[in-house]
mmCIF file of C-alpha atoms and ligand atoms in Angstrom:
data_model
loop_
_atom_site.group_PDB
_atom_site.id
_atom_site.type_symbol
_atom_site.label_atom_id
_atom_site.label_comp_id
_atom_site.label_asym_id
_atom_site.label_seq_id
_atom_site.Cartn_x
_atom_site.Cartn_y
_atom_site.Cartn_z
ATOM 1 C CA UNK A 1 -37.234 58.132 -49.969
ATOM 2 C CA UNK A 2 -36.934 60.271 -46.902
ATOM 3 C CA UNK A 3 -39.711 62.332 -45.298
ATOM 4 C CA UNK A 4 -38.898 66.019 -45.947
ATOM 5 C CA UNK A 5 -40.259 68.771 -43.669
ATOM 6 C CA UNK A 6 -41.789 66.116 -41.442
ATOM 7 C CA UNK A 7 -43.926 67.219 -38.512
ATOM 8 C CA UNK A 8 -41.663 64.987 -36.418
ATOM 9 C CA UNK A 9 -38.440 66.822 -37.361
ATOM 10 C CA UNK A 10 -36.207 63.839 -36.612
ATOM 11 C CA UNK A 11 -33.834 64.189 -39.576
ATOM 12 C CA UNK A 12 -30.161 63.822 -38.631
ATOM 13 C CA UNK A 13 -30.832 62.376 -35.170
ATOM 14 C CA UNK A 14 -29.091 59.237 -33.927
ATOM 15 C CA UNK A 15 -31.089 56.314 -32.547
ATOM 16 C CA UNK A 16 -30.097 53.020 -30.970
ATOM 17 C CA UNK A 17 -32.587 50.168 -31.398
ATOM 18 C CA UNK A 18 -32.170 46.942 -29.422
ATOM 19 C CA UNK A 19 -33.688 43.747 -30.764
ATOM 20 C CA UNK A 20 -33.238 45.467 -34.113
ATOM 21 C CA UNK A 21 -33.911 42.397 -36.257
ATOM 22 C CA UNK A 22 -36.956 41.243 -34.305
ATOM 23 C CA UNK A 23 -40.452 41.861 -35.680
ATOM 24 C CA UNK A 24 -40.873 45.244 -34.014
ATOM 25 C CA UNK A 25 -37.210 46.220 -34.113
ATOM 26 C CA UNK A 26 -37.056 45.945 -37.898
ATOM 27 C CA UNK A 27 -40.159 48.034 -38.423
ATOM 28 C CA UNK A 28 -39.054 50.678 -35.921
ATOM 29 C CA UNK A 29 -35.612 50.843 -37.566
ATOM 30 C CA UNK A 30 -37.114 51.322 -41.021
ATOM 31 C CA UNK A 31 -39.605 53.990 -39.918
ATOM 32 C CA UNK A 32 -36.825 55.921 -38.172
ATOM 33 C CA UNK A 33 -34.695 55.719 -41.335
ATOM 34 C CA UNK A 34 -37.642 57.031 -43.376
ATOM 35 C CA UNK A 35 -37.546 60.097 -41.136
ATOM 36 C CA UNK A 36 -33.825 60.547 -41.815
ATOM 37 C CA UNK A 37 -32.624 59.122 -38.489
ATOM 38 C CA UNK A 38 -29.231 57.366 -38.397
ATOM 39 C CA UNK A 39 -29.618 54.055 -36.617
ATOM 40 C CA UNK A 40 -27.363 51.771 -34.571
ATOM 41 C CA UNK A 41 -28.913 48.311 -34.796
ATOM 42 C CA UNK A 42 -28.199 46.260 -31.660
ATOM 43 C CA UNK A 43 -28.924 42.537 -31.537
ATOM 44 C CA UNK A 44 -27.361 39.175 -30.747
ATOM 45 C CA UNK A 45 -28.129 37.794 -34.226
ATOM 46 C CA UNK A 46 -25.131 39.373 -35.910
ATOM 47 C CA UNK A 47 -25.445 38.072 -39.484
ATOM 48 C CA UNK A 48 -29.047 39.215 -39.781
ATOM 49 C CA UNK A 49 -28.267 42.529 -38.101
ATOM 50 C CA UNK A 50 -25.398 43.284 -40.473
ATOM 51 C CA UNK A 51 -27.418 42.486 -43.553
ATOM 52 C CA UNK A 52 -30.447 44.447 -42.338
ATOM 53 C CA UNK A 53 -28.285 47.475 -41.441
ATOM 54 C CA UNK A 54 -26.856 47.365 -44.970
ATOM 55 C CA UNK A 55 -30.324 47.010 -46.513
ATOM 56 C CA UNK A 56 -31.603 50.085 -44.648
ATOM 57 C CA UNK A 57 -28.614 52.304 -45.506
ATOM 58 C CA UNK A 58 -28.943 51.319 -49.165
ATOM 59 C CA UNK A 59 -32.661 52.075 -49.203
ATOM 60 C CA UNK A 60 -32.592 55.401 -47.290
ATOM 61 C CA UNK A 61 -30.011 58.213 -47.188
ATOM 62 C CA UNK A 62 -29.001 57.510 -43.582
ATOM 63 C CA UNK A 63 -26.045 55.893 -41.879
ATOM 64 C CA UNK A 64 -26.468 52.645 -39.994
ATOM 65 C CA UNK A 65 -24.207 50.452 -37.935
ATOM 66 C CA UNK A 66 -24.718 46.860 -36.785
ATOM 67 C CA UNK A 67 -23.664 46.287 -33.185
ATOM 68 C CA UNK A 68 -23.298 42.804 -31.782
ATOM 69 C CA UNK A 69 -24.412 43.015 -28.164
ATOM 70 C CA UNK A 70 -26.082 40.860 -25.549
ATOM 71 C CA UNK A 71 -28.011 43.606 -23.760
ATOM 72 C CA UNK A 72 -27.890 41.631 -20.499
ATOM 73 C CA UNK A 73 -24.079 41.675 -20.484
ATOM 74 C CA UNK A 74 -22.589 44.880 -19.065
ATOM 75 C CA UNK A 75 -19.247 44.553 -20.892
ATOM 76 C CA UNK A 76 -21.103 44.106 -24.192
ATOM 77 C CA UNK A 77 -23.235 47.155 -23.431
ATOM 78 C CA UNK A 78 -20.201 49.292 -22.538
ATOM 79 C CA UNK A 79 -18.489 48.385 -25.785
ATOM 80 C CA UNK A 80 -21.739 49.060 -27.707
ATOM 81 C CA UNK A 81 -21.751 52.594 -26.261
ATOM 82 C CA UNK A 82 -18.137 53.080 -27.367
ATOM 83 C CA UNK A 83 -18.877 51.778 -30.884
ATOM 84 C CA UNK A 84 -21.922 54.021 -31.302
ATOM 85 C CA UNK A 85 -20.247 57.138 -29.922
ATOM 86 C CA UNK A 86 -17.129 56.527 -32.081
ATOM 87 C CA UNK A 87 -19.353 56.323 -35.146
ATOM 88 C CA UNK A 88 -21.949 59.040 -34.506
ATOM 89 C CA UNK A 89 -20.528 61.197 -31.685
ATOM 90 C CA UNK A 90 -23.898 61.330 -29.971
ATOM 91 C CA UNK A 91 -27.069 59.395 -29.133
ATOM 92 C CA UNK A 92 -30.454 61.113 -29.200
ATOM 93 C CA UNK A 93 -32.875 58.200 -28.906
ATOM 94 C CA UNK A 94 -32.702 54.744 -27.306
ATOM 95 C CA UNK A 95 -35.426 52.214 -28.043
ATOM 96 C CA UNK A 96 -35.370 49.046 -25.938
ATOM 97 C CA UNK A 97 -37.212 46.157 -27.574
ATOM 98 C CA UNK A 98 -34.936 43.120 -26.970
ATOM 99 C CA UNK A 99 -36.918 40.685 -24.822
ATOM 100 C CA UNK A 100 -37.867 37.026 -24.535
ATOM 101 C CA UNK A 101 -40.894 35.055 -23.363
ATOM 102 C CA UNK A 102 -40.487 31.573 -21.892
ATOM 103 C CA UNK A 103 -43.857 29.852 -21.452
ATOM 104 C CA UNK A 104 -44.397 27.725 -18.355
ATOM 105 C CA UNK A 105 -46.966 26.788 -15.748
ATOM 106 C CA UNK A 106 -45.945 28.846 -12.734
ATOM 107 C CA UNK A 107 -45.451 25.762 -10.546
ATOM 108 C CA UNK A 108 -42.974 24.415 -13.118
ATOM 109 C CA UNK A 109 -41.093 27.657 -13.813
ATOM 110 C CA UNK A 110 -37.388 26.927 -13.460
ATOM 111 C CA UNK A 111 -35.033 29.312 -11.697
ATOM 112 C CA UNK A 112 -32.948 29.363 -14.881
ATOM 113 C CA UNK A 113 -35.912 30.613 -16.973
ATOM 114 C CA UNK A 114 -36.943 33.095 -14.279
ATOM 115 C CA UNK A 115 -33.412 34.540 -14.176
ATOM 116 C CA UNK A 116 -32.925 34.544 -17.960
ATOM 117 C CA UNK A 117 -36.205 36.417 -18.497
ATOM 118 C CA UNK A 118 -35.419 39.030 -15.843
ATOM 119 C CA UNK A 119 -31.833 39.318 -17.122
ATOM 120 C CA UNK A 120 -32.808 40.160 -20.690
ATOM 121 C CA UNK A 121 -36.171 41.876 -20.222
ATOM 122 C CA UNK A 122 -35.377 43.984 -17.166
ATOM 123 C CA UNK A 123 -31.617 44.069 -16.530
ATOM 124 C CA UNK A 124 -31.000 44.437 -20.285
ATOM 125 C CA UNK A 125 -33.279 47.496 -20.432
ATOM 126 C CA UNK A 126 -31.574 48.873 -17.303
ATOM 127 C CA UNK A 127 -28.021 48.416 -18.618
ATOM 128 C CA UNK A 128 -28.772 49.918 -22.031
ATOM 129 C CA UNK A 129 -30.630 52.854 -20.452
ATOM 130 C CA UNK A 130 -28.001 53.549 -17.819
ATOM 131 C CA UNK A 131 -24.995 53.429 -20.135
ATOM 132 C CA UNK A 132 -26.566 55.269 -23.085
ATOM 133 C CA UNK A 133 -28.312 57.558 -20.577
ATOM 134 C CA UNK A 134 -24.891 58.689 -19.302
ATOM 135 C CA UNK A 135 -24.068 59.897 -22.823
ATOM 136 C CA UNK A 136 -27.404 61.729 -22.931
ATOM 137 C CA UNK A 137 -26.759 63.329 -19.533
ATOM 138 C CA UNK A 138 -23.511 64.791 -20.922
ATOM 139 C CA UNK A 139 -25.407 66.064 -23.994
ATOM 140 C CA UNK A 140 -28.172 67.551 -21.807
ATOM 141 C CA UNK A 141 -30.843 65.871 -23.950
ATOM 142 C CA UNK A 142 -32.153 62.468 -24.946
ATOM 143 C CA UNK A 143 -35.196 60.247 -25.028
ATOM 144 C CA UNK A 144 -35.563 56.668 -23.801
ATOM 145 C CA UNK A 145 -38.391 54.516 -25.145
ATOM 146 C CA UNK A 146 -39.065 51.104 -23.660
ATOM 147 C CA UNK A 147 -41.304 48.589 -25.363
ATOM 148 C CA UNK A 148 -43.255 47.093 -22.465
ATOM 149 C CA UNK A 149 -46.627 45.359 -22.845
ATOM 150 C CA UNK A 150 -50.206 45.473 -21.542
ATOM 151 C CA UNK A 151 -49.250 42.210 -19.858
ATOM 152 C CA UNK A 152 -47.189 44.316 -17.450
ATOM 153 C CA UNK A 153 -50.545 45.384 -15.992
ATOM 154 C CA UNK A 154 -52.290 42.022 -16.108
ATOM 155 C CA UNK A 155 -50.539 38.678 -15.571
ATOM 156 C CA UNK A 156 -50.654 36.556 -18.686
ATOM 157 C CA UNK A 157 -51.236 33.027 -17.469
ATOM 158 C CA UNK A 158 -48.524 30.509 -18.294
ATOM 159 C CA UNK A 159 -46.027 33.097 -19.530
ATOM 160 C CA UNK A 160 -43.501 32.506 -16.753
ATOM 161 C CA UNK A 161 -41.687 35.632 -15.572
ATOM 162 C CA UNK A 162 -42.704 37.738 -18.591
ATOM 163 C CA UNK A 163 -45.377 39.904 -16.938
ATOM 164 C CA UNK A 164 -43.243 40.349 -13.815
ATOM 165 C CA UNK A 165 -40.252 41.474 -15.887
ATOM 166 C CA UNK A 166 -42.325 43.984 -17.852
ATOM 167 C CA UNK A 167 -43.963 45.400 -14.725
ATOM 168 C CA UNK A 168 -40.374 46.070 -13.644
ATOM 169 C CA UNK A 169 -39.701 47.853 -16.937
ATOM 170 C CA UNK A 170 -42.589 50.261 -16.273
ATOM 171 C CA UNK A 171 -41.106 51.271 -12.914
ATOM 172 C CA UNK A 172 -37.541 51.358 -14.280
ATOM 173 C CA UNK A 173 -38.746 53.886 -16.846
ATOM 174 C CA UNK A 174 -40.430 56.052 -14.207
ATOM 175 C CA UNK A 175 -37.346 55.909 -11.969
ATOM 176 C CA UNK A 176 -35.168 57.308 -14.762
ATOM 177 C CA UNK A 177 -37.774 59.899 -15.739
ATOM 178 C CA UNK A 178 -37.918 61.134 -12.147
ATOM 179 C CA UNK A 179 -34.136 61.328 -11.718
ATOM 180 C CA UNK A 180 -33.064 62.425 -15.193
ATOM 181 C CA UNK A 181 -35.780 64.898 -16.195
ATOM 182 C CA UNK A 182 -33.489 67.591 -14.760
ATOM 183 C CA UNK A 183 -30.879 66.647 -17.413
ATOM 184 C CA UNK A 184 -33.257 67.005 -20.338
ATOM 185 C CA UNK A 185 -33.891 63.274 -20.583
ATOM 186 C CA UNK A 186 -37.324 61.749 -21.016
ATOM 187 C CA UNK A 187 -38.177 58.106 -20.387
ATOM 188 C CA UNK A 188 -41.454 56.551 -21.510
ATOM 189 C CA UNK A 189 -42.950 53.110 -22.066
ATOM 190 C CA UNK A 190 -45.107 51.865 -24.904
ATOM 191 C CA UNK A 191 -47.615 49.186 -23.920
ATOM 192 C CA UNK A 192 -48.739 47.131 -26.923
ATOM 193 C CA UNK A 193 -51.014 44.109 -26.640
ATOM 194 C CA UNK A 194 -51.964 42.051 -29.679
ATOM 195 C CA UNK A 195 -49.653 42.770 -32.578
ATOM 196 C CA UNK A 196 -49.256 40.862 -35.824
ATOM 197 C CA UNK A 197 -45.560 40.147 -36.213
ATOM 198 C CA UNK A 198 -43.739 37.559 -38.315
ATOM 199 C CA UNK A 199 -43.560 35.392 -35.189
ATOM 200 C CA UNK A 200 -47.230 35.704 -34.228
ATOM 201 C CA UNK A 201 -48.680 35.320 -37.715
ATOM 202 C CA UNK A 202 -49.423 31.627 -37.099
ATOM 203 C CA UNK A 203 -51.858 32.591 -34.309
ATOM 204 C CA UNK A 204 -53.806 34.742 -36.718
ATOM 205 C CA UNK A 205 -53.899 32.079 -39.388
ATOM 206 C CA UNK A 206 -56.431 30.299 -37.128
ATOM 207 C CA UNK A 207 -59.773 32.091 -37.776
ATOM 208 C CA UNK A 208 -61.170 31.174 -34.338
ATOM 209 C CA UNK A 209 -58.165 32.666 -32.559
ATOM 210 C CA UNK A 210 -58.319 35.767 -34.734
ATOM 211 C CA UNK A 211 -62.054 36.237 -34.059
ATOM 212 C CA UNK A 212 -61.658 35.800 -30.309
ATOM 213 C CA UNK A 213 -58.686 38.158 -30.164
ATOM 214 C CA UNK A 214 -60.563 40.816 -32.133
ATOM 215 C CA UNK A 215 -63.563 40.388 -29.840
ATOM 216 C CA UNK A 216 -61.608 41.295 -26.711
ATOM 217 C CA UNK A 217 -60.346 44.626 -28.071
ATOM 218 C CA UNK A 218 -62.501 47.756 -28.185
ATOM 219 C CA UNK A 219 -61.265 48.583 -31.695
ATOM 220 C CA UNK A 220 -62.101 45.061 -32.942
ATOM 221 C CA UNK A 221 -58.829 44.567 -34.739
ATOM 222 C CA UNK A 222 -55.314 43.268 -34.124
ATOM 223 C CA UNK A 223 -52.494 45.820 -33.880
ATOM 224 C CA UNK A 224 -49.960 46.269 -36.649
ATOM 225 C CA UNK A 225 -46.267 47.016 -36.574
ATOM 226 C CA UNK A 226 -47.139 50.445 -37.993
ATOM 227 C CA UNK A 227 -49.261 51.180 -34.912
ATOM 228 C CA UNK A 228 -46.238 50.578 -32.692
ATOM 229 C CA UNK A 229 -43.711 52.365 -34.915
ATOM 230 C CA UNK A 230 -45.955 55.467 -35.074
ATOM 231 C CA UNK A 231 -46.001 55.650 -31.271
ATOM 232 C CA UNK A 232 -42.213 55.278 -31.201
ATOM 233 C CA UNK A 233 -41.770 58.139 -33.693
ATOM 234 C CA UNK A 234 -43.978 60.395 -31.593
ATOM 235 C CA UNK A 235 -42.110 59.644 -28.371
ATOM 236 C CA UNK A 236 -38.755 59.981 -30.178
ATOM 237 C CA UNK A 237 -39.622 63.470 -31.413
ATOM 238 C CA UNK A 238 -39.851 66.774 -29.575
ATOM 239 C CA UNK A 239 -43.598 66.701 -30.296
ATOM 240 C CA UNK A 240 -43.832 64.663 -27.097
ATOM 241 C CA UNK A 241 -41.471 67.001 -25.214
ATOM 242 C CA UNK A 242 -43.724 67.266 -22.144
ATOM 243 C CA UNK A 243 -44.428 63.539 -21.901
ATOM 244 C CA UNK A 244 -42.123 62.001 -19.318
ATOM 245 C CA UNK A 245 -42.464 58.895 -17.167
ATOM 246 C CA UNK A 246 -45.555 57.904 -19.129
ATOM 247 C CA UNK A 247 -47.105 54.682 -20.305
ATOM 248 C CA UNK A 248 -48.554 54.990 -23.790
ATOM 249 C CA UNK A 249 -50.997 52.177 -24.458
ATOM 250 C CA UNK A 250 -51.155 51.097 -28.109
ATOM 251 C CA UNK A 251 -53.620 48.264 -27.787
ATOM 252 C CA UNK A 252 -56.943 49.169 -29.354
ATOM 253 C CA UNK A 253 -58.582 49.473 -25.940
ATOM 254 C CA UNK A 254 -57.932 45.899 -24.793
ATOM 255 C CA UNK A 255 -57.313 47.134 -21.247
ATOM 256 C CA UNK A 256 -60.732 48.786 -20.867
ATOM 257 C CA UNK A 257 -62.728 45.723 -21.861
ATOM 258 C CA UNK A 258 -63.105 44.097 -18.438
ATOM 259 C CA UNK A 259 -66.834 45.005 -18.317
ATOM 260 C CA UNK A 260 -67.328 43.373 -21.697
ATOM 261 C CA UNK A 261 -66.034 40.030 -20.381
ATOM 262 C CA UNK A 262 -68.964 39.658 -17.974
ATOM 263 C CA UNK A 263 -71.489 37.215 -19.404
ATOM 264 C CA UNK A 264 -75.231 38.015 -19.595
ATOM 265 C CA UNK A 265 -78.013 35.579 -20.578
ATOM 266 C CA UNK A 266 -78.225 35.393 -24.366
ATOM 267 C CA UNK A 267 -75.247 37.708 -24.849
ATOM 268 C CA UNK A 268 -74.537 41.232 -23.534
ATOM 269 C CA UNK A 269 -75.778 43.170 -26.561
ATOM 270 C CA UNK A 270 -78.852 40.995 -27.010
ATOM 271 C CA UNK A 271 -79.681 41.297 -23.310
ATOM 272 C CA UNK A 272 -79.474 45.106 -23.460
ATOM 273 C CA UNK A 273 -81.725 45.252 -26.527
ATOM 274 C CA UNK A 274 -84.289 43.018 -24.872
ATOM 275 C CA UNK A 275 -84.309 44.868 -21.537
ATOM 276 C CA UNK A 276 -84.185 48.527 -22.581
HETATM 277 N N1 NAD B 301 -45.088 40.735 -30.610
HETATM 278 C C1 NAD B 301 -46.061 41.110 -29.821
HETATM 279 O O1 NAD B 301 -47.242 40.802 -30.043
HETATM 280 C C2 NAD B 301 -45.739 41.960 -28.601
HETATM 281 C C3 NAD B 301 -46.790 42.445 -27.815
HETATM 282 C C4 NAD B 301 -46.487 43.236 -26.710
HETATM 283 C C5 NAD B 301 -45.171 43.551 -26.424
HETATM 284 N N2 NAD B 301 -44.150 43.068 -27.202
HETATM 285 C C6 NAD B 301 -42.779 43.440 -26.869
HETATM 286 O O2 NAD B 301 -42.206 44.007 -28.041
HETATM 287 C C7 NAD B 301 -40.807 43.766 -28.067
HETATM 288 C C8 NAD B 301 -40.397 43.180 -29.397
HETATM 289 O O3 NAD B 301 -41.150 42.006 -29.646
HETATM 290 P P1 NAD B 301 -40.975 41.198 -31.012
HETATM 291 O O4 NAD B 301 -42.266 40.510 -31.273
HETATM 292 O O5 NAD B 301 -40.388 42.101 -32.032
HETATM 293 O O6 NAD B 301 -39.904 40.091 -30.557
HETATM 294 P P2 NAD B 301 -38.907 39.216 -31.460
HETATM 295 O O7 NAD B 301 -38.698 37.948 -30.736
HETATM 296 O O8 NAD B 301 -39.362 39.198 -32.877
HETATM 297 O O9 NAD B 301 -37.542 40.047 -31.423
HETATM 298 C C9 NAD B 301 -36.712 40.148 -30.297
HETATM 299 C C10 NAD B 301 -35.313 40.496 -30.789
HETATM 300 O O10 NAD B 301 -34.492 40.674 -29.637
HETATM 301 C C11 NAD B 301 -33.261 40.025 -29.856
HETATM 302 N N3 NAD B 301 -32.685 39.660 -28.573
HETATM 303 C C12 NAD B 301 -33.138 38.714 -27.696
HETATM 304 N N4 NAD B 301 -32.342 38.655 -26.629
HETATM 305 C C13 NAD B 301 -31.374 39.592 -26.808
HETATM 306 C C14 NAD B 301 -30.275 40.016 -26.038
HETATM 307 N N5 NAD B 301 -29.979 39.461 -24.857
HETATM 308 N N6 NAD B 301 -29.496 41.005 -26.524
HETATM 309 C C15 NAD B 301 -29.777 41.587 -27.728
HETATM 310 N N7 NAD B 301 -30.804 41.222 -28.490
HETATM 311 C C16 NAD B 301 -31.600 40.242 -28.042
HETATM 312 C C17 NAD B 301 -33.592 38.821 -30.723
HETATM 313 O O11 NAD B 301 -32.452 38.343 -31.405
HETATM 314 C C18 NAD B 301 -34.675 39.393 -31.635
HETATM 315 O O12 NAD B 301 -34.095 39.940 -32.807
HETATM 316 C C19 NAD B 301 -40.520 42.872 -26.866
HETATM 317 O O13 NAD B 301 -40.048 43.696 -25.824
HETATM 318 C C20 NAD B 301 -41.881 42.275 -26.528
HETATM 319 O O14 NAD B 301 -41.951 41.957 -25.181
HETATM 320 C C21 NAD B 301 -44.414 42.266 -28.283
#
């Protein structure tokens, strides 16, 4: 089924999704296909990418292509551009999701892990954006969407170079927005925080972890893949035409909860009720 007369009006567009068979990549790919968007699925896991591309084109009346590409390798990225342009003739939307997280105490973080994280999470986003962005510059239109994280604003302890790499992504996005707005290109980041994905579902199987994670968000729930995909669809569409260089938080208000972390005798709520 495809969404007819959708408010988003994305039917017939061409999108490239990196990390296309990851938790978020799969959901984003499917939601784009539901809107009638043709999708180039980019990932290093080729078998899974090919079978998922086939699954999507059988389920929805859209064309898909599986592209084997290490986004941190410039030759791979150049040939991905060629493959996509040969197939679809144009690229309207790029969604960067391919990233890794290598946990480590900072004093133990190896140079190899530091470099690998920056290579994939930052240089990979740069290479994909620059090379697909050149196609968009020629077209005079395009939108770049980068999946960043709230942890680009706040260092997550023991996550190695992850927060540093994502802080770089936020500025990379703004740099392109500032230089390429004149060519009809928009570049925006999405900042998720706690999202249930196939990989994180073990965390949420522990009721104590779930309760604590819900407690620290204003909305008192964990994010879903739908929450993220909805933000992607909005930024992909012309409905967000005047949003450029932005950071869209999709995190249930986790980032505004600093005041709530400050302990009061007996509990914050109880204290307020007692002292009103
Ligand atoms: N899952 C969360 O809770 C969460 C929260 C905030 C932000 N994010 C961000 O969302 C994005 C997606 O996260 P996810 O949970 O779907 O991750 P995931 O690990 O499920 O998927 C990542 C995908 O990227 C691919 N990939 C890795 N290195 C690659 C490379 N060099 N070239 C091409 N493909 C490569 C992997 O094969 C995998 O399919 C990431 O950028 C992550 O930082 C995730």
